[in-house]
Short mmCIF file of C-alpha atoms in Angstrom, two decimals:
data_model
loop_
_atom_site.label_atom_id
_atom_site.label_comp_id
_atom_site.label_asym_id
_atom_site.label_seq_id
_atom_site.Cartn_x
_atom_site.Cartn_y
_atom_site.Cartn_z
CA UNK A 6 245.84 -57.81 133.77
CA UNK A 7 247.31 -60.97 135.24
CA UNK A 8 250.12 -58.94 136.78
CA UNK A 9 247.50 -56.84 138.59
CA UNK A 10 245.80 -59.93 139.99
CA UNK A 11 242.62 -59.72 137.90
CA UNK A 12 240.88 -63.07 137.63
CA UNK A 13 239.93 -64.41 134.20
CA UNK A 14 236.22 -64.45 135.06
CA UNK A 15 236.29 -60.78 136.08
CA UNK A 16 238.21 -59.74 132.96
CA UNK A 17 235.84 -61.74 130.75
CA UNK A 18 232.76 -60.15 132.33
CA UNK A 19 234.21 -56.65 131.95
CA UNK A 20 235.09 -57.27 128.30
CA UNK A 21 231.62 -58.67 127.57
CA UNK A 22 229.94 -55.76 129.34
CA UNK A 23 231.90 -53.17 127.33
CA UNK A 24 231.44 -55.09 124.07
CA UNK A 25 227.67 -55.24 124.55
CA UNK A 26 227.50 -51.58 125.60
CA UNK A 27 229.33 -50.64 122.41
CA UNK A 28 226.97 -52.66 120.25
CA UNK A 29 223.96 -51.10 121.97
CA UNK A 30 225.38 -47.64 121.29
CA UNK A 31 225.95 -48.49 117.61
CA UNK A 32 222.40 -49.80 117.39
CA UNK A 33 220.90 -46.68 118.94
CA UNK A 34 219.76 -48.62 121.99
CA UNK A 35 217.87 -51.26 120.02
CA UNK A 36 218.45 -54.66 121.58
CA UNK A 37 217.25 -56.40 118.44
CA UNK A 38 219.69 -54.53 116.19
CA UNK A 39 222.54 -54.95 118.68
CA UNK A 40 221.82 -58.68 118.88
CA UNK A 41 222.02 -58.86 115.10
CA UNK A 42 225.37 -57.03 115.12
CA UNK A 43 226.73 -59.43 117.74
CA UNK A 44 225.27 -62.60 116.24
CA UNK A 45 223.23 -63.32 119.36
CA UNK A 46 219.57 -64.11 119.87
CA UNK A 47 217.63 -61.07 121.10
CA UNK A 48 216.53 -62.90 124.27
CA UNK A 49 220.12 -63.81 125.11
CA UNK A 50 221.23 -60.22 124.70
CA UNK A 51 218.27 -58.94 126.74
CA UNK A 52 219.30 -61.24 129.58
CA UNK A 53 222.89 -60.01 129.44
CA UNK A 54 221.77 -56.35 129.31
CA UNK A 55 219.76 -56.96 132.49
CA UNK A 56 222.60 -58.94 134.10
CA UNK A 57 225.10 -56.13 133.50
CA UNK A 58 222.49 -53.43 134.22
CA UNK A 59 223.24 -51.68 130.96
CA UNK A 60 221.19 -48.78 129.62
CA UNK A 61 219.53 -49.22 126.26
CA UNK A 62 219.86 -45.56 125.29
#
């Protein structure tokens, strides 16, 4: 990604977005269950879901 000129911050955000989306899918859209899978507090994950405009379904 460095060779393509992608900044670290952008790559990190994209990874986090995909990682959270995957956990939400595994949890059937449940933020609480996804937070448990990721080892995050539910409120933290809810904030990130809103920040990345992810669907909970």
